């Protein structure tokens, strides 16, 4: 199993450009998450998904969009990139029971994004 | 108010010695989970250990153990016999209820551990 994979590893964007960060997991996890990590800080939740076709906002969703058409993939879309979106982005996945109890979240290697 | 507090921005330890990384948390939910993740300089987040709020015994995983003191709301990570490869950022995180019956992780700001030879 590859676990959680993310592409690209690094990206530089100009202000106003758009891009999609890719995330794929092969563990058949139903829950997937996108976090951002700013320098010297812990991670903050951007968006999450409890299954294919279901997504919801996290703590810091502004400027981002997501989709979940399959169990495996959870891309994060940045529209009109801004310098405030310079950060490291982590995708994670976990298994959740019907009772809503989630197992450990496993993280991808991250994408380092710089907006100039 | 911070829900996860890691008061040690940086810690130093000699190789082969034990080190404790502090974590206190704040929640009114009786059911919660506490995690520790390691982030080496390469940047990935590596799961180390988990403690559930109803677990009777402290969690252990190899050289990692979690000193869980529920009344004090602390979940300190103990690394025994430190190795040079343990040098990294360590994050404490708490699983808490979120919208729509889902859950999310709340992270502390991390502690940078440096293991000296």
Coordinates of N, CA, C and O in Angstrom, one line a residue, chain B residues 4-111:
Chain B
X4 N -5.1 22.6 22.7 CA -4.0 21.8 22.9 C -2.8 22.8 23.2 O -2.5 23.7 22.4
X5 N -2.1 22.6 24.3 CA -1.0 23.4 24.7 C 0.3 22.6 24.8 O 0.3 21.7 25.6
X6 N 1.2 23.0 24.1 CA 2.6 22.4 24.2 C 3.5 23.6 24.6 O 3.8 24.4 23.8
X7 N 3.9 23.5 25.9 CA 4.6 24.7 26.5 C 6.1 24.7 26.1 O 6.8 25.7 26.4
X8 N 6.6 23.7 25.5 CA 8.1 23.6 25.3 C 8.3 23.8 23.8 O 8.2 22.9 23.0
X9 N 8.7 25.0 23.4 CA 9.0 25.2 22.0 C 10.2 24.3 21.5 O 10.2 23.9 20.3
X10 N 11.2 24.1 22.4 CA 12.3 23.3 22.0 C 12.8 22.5 23.2 O 12.7 23.0 24.3
X11 N 13.3 21.3 22.9 CA 13.9 20.5 24.0 C 15.2 19.9 23.4 O 15.3 19.6 22.2
X12 N 16.1 19.7 24.4 CA 17.3 19.0 24.0 C 17.5 17.8 24.9 O 17.2 17.8 26.1
X13 N 18.1 16.7 24.3 CA 18.3 15.5 25.1 C 19.6 14.8 24.6 O 19.9 14.9 23.4
X14 N 20.3 14.2 25.5 CA 21.4 13.4 25.0 C 21.0 12.1 24.5 O 20.0 11.5 25.0
X15 N 21.7 11.6 23.5 CA 21.5 10.3 22.9 C 21.4 9.3 24.0 O 22.2 9.3 25.0
X16 N 20.5 8.3 23.9 CA 20.3 7.2 24.8 C 19.5 7.6 26.1 O 19.2 6.7 26.9
X17 N 19.3 8.9 26.3 CA 18.5 9.2 27.5 C 17.0 9.3 27.2 O 16.7 9.4 26.0
X18 N 16.2 9.4 28.2 CA 14.8 9.5 28.0 C 14.4 11.0 28.0 O 15.1 11.8 28.6
X19 N 13.3 11.3 27.4 CA 12.8 12.7 27.3 C 11.3 12.7 27.4 O 10.7 11.8 26.8
X20 N 10.8 13.7 28.1 CA 9.3 13.9 28.1 C 8.9 15.2 27.4 O 9.4 16.2 27.8
X21 N 7.9 15.0 26.5 CA 7.4 16.2 25.8 C 6.0 16.4 26.4 O 5.1 15.5 26.4
X22 N 5.7 17.7 26.8 CA 4.5 18.0 27.5 C 3.3 18.3 26.6 O 3.5 18.9 25.5
X23 N 2.2 18.0 27.0 CA 0.9 18.3 26.3 C -0.2 18.4 27.3 O -0.5 17.4 28.0
X24 N -0.9 19.5 27.3 CA -2.1 19.6 28.1 C -3.3 19.9 27.1 O -3.0 20.5 26.1
X25 N -4.5 19.5 27.5 CA -5.6 19.7 26.6 C -6.8 20.2 27.3 O -6.8 20.2 28.6
X26 N -7.7 20.7 26.6 CA -8.9 21.3 27.2 C -10.1 20.8 26.4 O -10.3 21.1 25.2
X27 N -11.0 20.1 27.1 CA -12.3 19.6 26.4 C -13.3 19.3 27.5 O -12.9 19.0 28.6
X28 N -14.5 19.5 27.1 CA -15.6 19.1 28.1 C -16.3 17.9 27.6 O -17.2 17.4 28.2
X29 N -15.9 17.3 26.5 CA -16.4 16.1 25.9 C -15.9 14.9 26.7 O -14.6 14.8 26.8
X30 N -16.7 14.0 27.2 CA -16.1 12.9 27.9 C -15.4 11.8 27.0 O -14.6 11.1 27.5
X31 N -15.7 11.9 25.7 CA -15.1 10.9 24.8 C -14.2 11.7 23.8 O -14.7 12.6 23.1
X32 N -12.9 11.4 23.9 CA -12.0 12.1 23.1 C -10.7 11.2 22.9 O -10.6 10.2 23.5
X33 N -9.9 11.6 21.9 CA -8.7 10.8 21.7 C -7.5 11.8 21.6 O -7.7 12.9 21.1
X34 N -6.4 11.3 22.0 CA -5.2 12.1 22.0 C -4.1 11.4 21.1 O -4.0 10.2 21.2
X35 N -3.5 12.1 20.3 CA -2.5 11.6 19.3 C -1.2 12.4 19.5 O -1.1 13.5 19.8
X36 N -0.1 11.7 19.1 CA 1.2 12.3 19.0 C 1.7 12.0 17.5 O 1.6 10.8 17.1
X37 N 2.1 13.0 16.9 CA 2.7 12.9 15.5 C 4.1 13.4 15.6 O 4.4 14.4 16.2
X38 N 5.0 12.8 14.7 CA 6.4 13.3 14.6 C 6.5 13.9 13.2 O 6.0 13.3 12.2
X39 N 7.1 15.0 13.1 CA 7.4 15.7 11.8 C 8.9 15.9 11.6 O 9.4 16.9 12.1
X40 N 9.6 15.0 10.9 CA 11.0 15.3 10.7 C 11.2 16.4 9.7 O 10.3 16.9 9.2
X41 N 12.5 16.8 9.5 CA 12.8 17.9 8.7 C 12.3 17.7 7.2 O 12.1 18.7 6.5
X42 N 12.1 16.5 6.8 CA 11.6 16.2 5.5 C 10.1 16.5 5.3 O 9.6 16.6 4.2
X43 N 9.4 16.8 6.5 CA 8.1 17.4 6.4 C 6.9 16.5 6.6 O 5.8 17.0 6.8
X44 N 7.1 15.2 6.5 CA 5.9 14.3 6.6 C 5.4 14.2 8.0 O 6.2 14.5 8.9
X45 N 4.2 13.9 8.2 CA 3.6 13.7 9.5 C 3.5 12.2 9.8 O 2.7 11.5 9.1
X46 N 4.1 11.8 10.8 CA 4.2 10.4 11.1 C 3.5 10.1 12.4 O 3.8 10.6 13.5
X47 N 2.4 9.2 12.4 CA 1.7 8.9 13.6 C 2.6 8.1 14.5 O 3.2 7.1 14.1
X48 N 2.6 8.4 15.8 CA 3.4 7.7 16.8 C 2.5 6.9 17.7 O 2.8 5.7 18.0
X49 N 1.5 7.5 18.4 CA 0.8 6.8 19.5 C -0.5 7.5 19.7 O -0.7 8.7 19.4
X50 N -1.5 6.7 20.2 CA -2.8 7.1 20.4 C -3.3 6.7 21.8 O -3.0 5.6 22.3
X51 N -4.0 7.6 22.5 CA -4.7 7.3 23.8 C -6.1 7.7 23.8 O -6.4 8.9 23.5
X52 N -7.0 6.8 24.0 CA -8.4 7.1 24.1 C -8.8 7.6 25.5 O -8.1 7.1 26.5
X53 N -9.8 8.4 25.7 CA -10.1 8.9 27.0 C -10.6 7.9 27.9 O -10.6 8.0 29.1
X54 N -11.1 6.8 27.4 CA -11.6 5.7 28.3 C -10.6 4.6 28.5 O -10.9 3.6 29.2
X55 N -9.5 4.7 27.8 CA -8.5 3.7 28.0 C -7.9 3.7 29.4 O -7.6 4.7 30.0
X56 N -7.9 2.5 30.0 CA -7.5 2.4 31.4 C -6.0 2.5 31.6 O -5.5 2.9 32.6
X57 N -5.3 2.0 30.6 CA -3.8 1.9 30.7 C -3.2 3.0 29.8 O -3.7 3.3 28.7
X58 N -2.0 3.4 30.2 CA -1.3 4.3 29.3 C -0.8 3.6 28.0 O -0.4 2.4 28.1
X59 N -0.9 4.3 26.9 CA -0.5 3.7 25.6 C 1.0 3.5 25.5 O 1.7 4.4 26.0
X60 N 1.4 2.5 24.9 CA 2.9 2.3 24.6 C 3.0 1.8 23.2 O 2.2 1.0 22.7
X61 N 4.1 2.3 22.5 CA 4.4 1.8 21.2 C 5.9 1.8 21.1 O 6.5 2.8 20.8
X62 N 6.5 0.6 21.3 CA 8.0 0.6 21.3 C 8.6 1.5 22.3 O 8.4 1.4 23.5
X63 N 9.5 2.4 21.8 CA 10.1 3.4 22.7 C 9.3 4.6 23.1 O 9.7 5.4 23.9
X64 N 8.1 4.6 22.6 CA 7.1 5.7 22.9 C 6.1 5.3 23.9 O 5.5 4.2 23.8
X65 N 5.9 6.1 24.9 CA 4.8 5.8 25.8 C 4.1 7.2 26.1 O 4.7 8.2 25.9
X66 N 2.8 7.1 26.4 CA 2.0 8.3 26.7 C 1.7 8.3 28.2 O 1.0 7.3 28.7
X67 N 2.1 9.3 28.9 CA 1.8 9.5 30.3 C 0.5 10.2 30.4 O 0.5 11.5 30.4
X68 N -0.6 9.5 30.5 CA -2.0 10.1 30.4 C -2.5 10.3 31.9 O -2.6 9.4 32.6
X69 N -2.7 11.6 32.2 CA -3.2 12.0 33.5 C -4.5 12.7 33.3 O -4.5 13.9 33.0
X70 N -5.6 12.0 33.3 CA -6.9 12.5 32.9 C -7.3 13.7 33.8 O -7.9 14.7 33.3
X71 N -7.2 13.6 35.1 CA -7.6 14.6 36.0 C -6.9 15.9 35.7 O -7.4 17.0 35.9
X72 N -5.6 15.8 35.4 CA -4.8 17.0 35.1 C -4.9 17.4 33.6 O -4.3 18.4 33.2
X73 N -5.6 16.6 32.8 CA -5.8 16.9 31.4 C -4.4 17.0 30.7 O -4.1 18.0 30.0
X74 N -3.6 16.0 31.0 CA -2.3 16.1 30.4 C -2.0 14.7 29.7 O -2.5 13.7 30.1
X75 N -1.3 14.8 28.6 CA -1.0 13.6 27.8 C 0.5 13.7 27.3 O 0.7 14.0 26.1
X76 N 1.4 13.5 28.2 CA 2.8 13.7 27.8 C 3.4 12.5 27.1 O 3.1 11.4 27.4
X77 N 4.2 12.8 26.1 CA 4.9 11.8 25.4 C 6.3 11.5 26.0 O 7.0 12.5 26.2
X78 N 6.6 10.3 26.3 CA 7.9 9.9 26.8 C 8.6 9.1 25.7 O 8.0 8.1 25.2
X79 N 9.8 9.5 25.4 CA 10.6 8.8 24.4 C 11.8 8.2 25.2 O 12.6 9.0 25.8
X80 N 11.9 6.9 25.2 CA 13.0 6.3 26.0 C 14.2 6.0 25.0 O 14.0 5.9 23.8
X81 N 15.4 6.0 25.6 CA 16.6 5.7 24.8 C 16.6 6.5 23.5 O 16.6 5.9 22.4
X82 N 16.7 7.8 23.6 CA 16.6 8.7 22.5 C 17.7 8.3 21.5 O 18.8 7.9 21.8
X83 N 17.3 8.5 20.2 CA 18.2 8.2 19.1 C 18.4 9.5 18.2 O 17.5 10.3 18.3
X84 N 19.4 9.6 17.5 CA 19.7 10.8 16.7 C 18.5 11.0 15.7 O 18.1 12.2 15.4
X85 N 17.9 9.9 15.3 CA 16.8 10.0 14.3 C 15.5 10.5 15.0 O 14.5 10.7 14.2
X86 N 15.5 10.7 16.3 CA 14.3 11.2 17.0 C 14.2 12.7 16.8 O 13.2 13.3 17.2
X87 N 15.3 13.4 16.4 CA 15.3 14.8 16.2 C 14.2 15.2 15.2 O 14.3 14.8 14.1
X88 N 13.3 16.0 15.7 CA 12.1 16.3 14.8 C 11.2 17.3 15.6 O 11.4 17.5 16.8
X89 N 10.1 17.7 14.9 CA 9.0 18.4 15.6 C 8.0 17.4 16.0 O 7.8 16.4 15.3
X90 N 7.5 17.5 17.2 CA 6.5 16.6 17.7 C 5.2 17.4 18.0 O 5.2 18.4 18.7
X91 N 4.1 16.9 17.5 CA 2.8 17.5 17.6 C 1.9 16.7 18.5 O 1.7 15.5 18.2
X92 N 1.2 17.3 19.4 CA 0.2 16.7 20.2 C -1.1 17.1 19.5 O -1.3 18.3 19.1
X93 N -2.1 16.2 19.4 CA -3.4 16.5 18.7 C -4.5 15.8 19.5 O -4.3 14.7 20.1
X94 N -5.7 16.5 19.5 CA -6.8 15.9 20.1 C -8.0 15.8 19.1 O -8.2 16.7 18.3
X95 N -8.6 14.6 19.1 CA -9.8 14.4 18.2 C -11.0 14.9 19.0 O -11.2 14.6 20.1
X96 N -11.7 15.8 18.3 CA -12.9 16.3 18.9 C -14.1 16.3 17.9 O -13.8 16.3 16.7
X97 N -15.3 16.4 18.4 CA -16.5 16.4 17.6 C -16.5 17.7 16.7 O -16.1 18.8 17.1
X98 N -16.9 17.5 15.5 CA -17.1 18.6 14.5 C -18.5 18.6 14.0 O -19.3 17.8 14.4
X99 N -18.7 19.4 13.0 CA -20.0 19.5 12.4 C -20.5 18.2 11.8 O -19.7 17.3 11.4
X100 N -21.9 18.0 11.8 CA -22.5 16.9 11.1 C -22.1 15.6 11.7 O -22.1 14.6 11.0
X101 N -21.7 15.5 13.0 CA -21.4 14.2 13.6 C -20.0 13.8 13.2 O -19.6 12.7 13.6
X102 N -19.2 14.6 12.5 CA -17.9 14.2 12.1 C -16.9 14.6 13.2 O -17.3 15.1 14.3
X103 N -15.6 14.3 13.0 CA -14.6 14.6 14.0 C -13.4 15.3 13.3 O -13.3 15.1 12.1
X104 N -12.7 16.0 14.0 CA -11.5 16.6 13.5 C -10.4 16.6 14.5 O -10.6 16.4 15.7
X105 N -9.2 16.8 14.0 CA -8.0 16.9 14.9 C -7.7 18.3 15.2 O -7.6 19.1 14.3
X106 N -7.4 18.6 16.4 CA -6.9 20.0 16.8 C -5.5 19.8 17.3 O -5.2 18.9 18.1
X107 N -4.6 20.5 16.7 CA -3.1 20.4 16.9 C -2.6 21.5 17.8 O -3.0 22.6 17.8
X108 N -1.6 21.1 18.6 CA -0.8 22.1 19.3 C 0.2 22.7 18.4 O 0.3 22.3 17.2
X109 N 1.1 23.6 18.9 CA 2.0 24.3 18.0 C 3.3 23.5 17.9 O 4.2 23.9 17.1
X110 N 3.5 22.4 18.6 CA 4.6 21.6 18.4 C 5.8 21.9 19.4 O 5.9 23.0 19.9
X111 N 6.6 20.8 19.5 CA 7.9 21.0 20.3 C 9.0 20.4 19.4 O 8.9 19.3 18.8

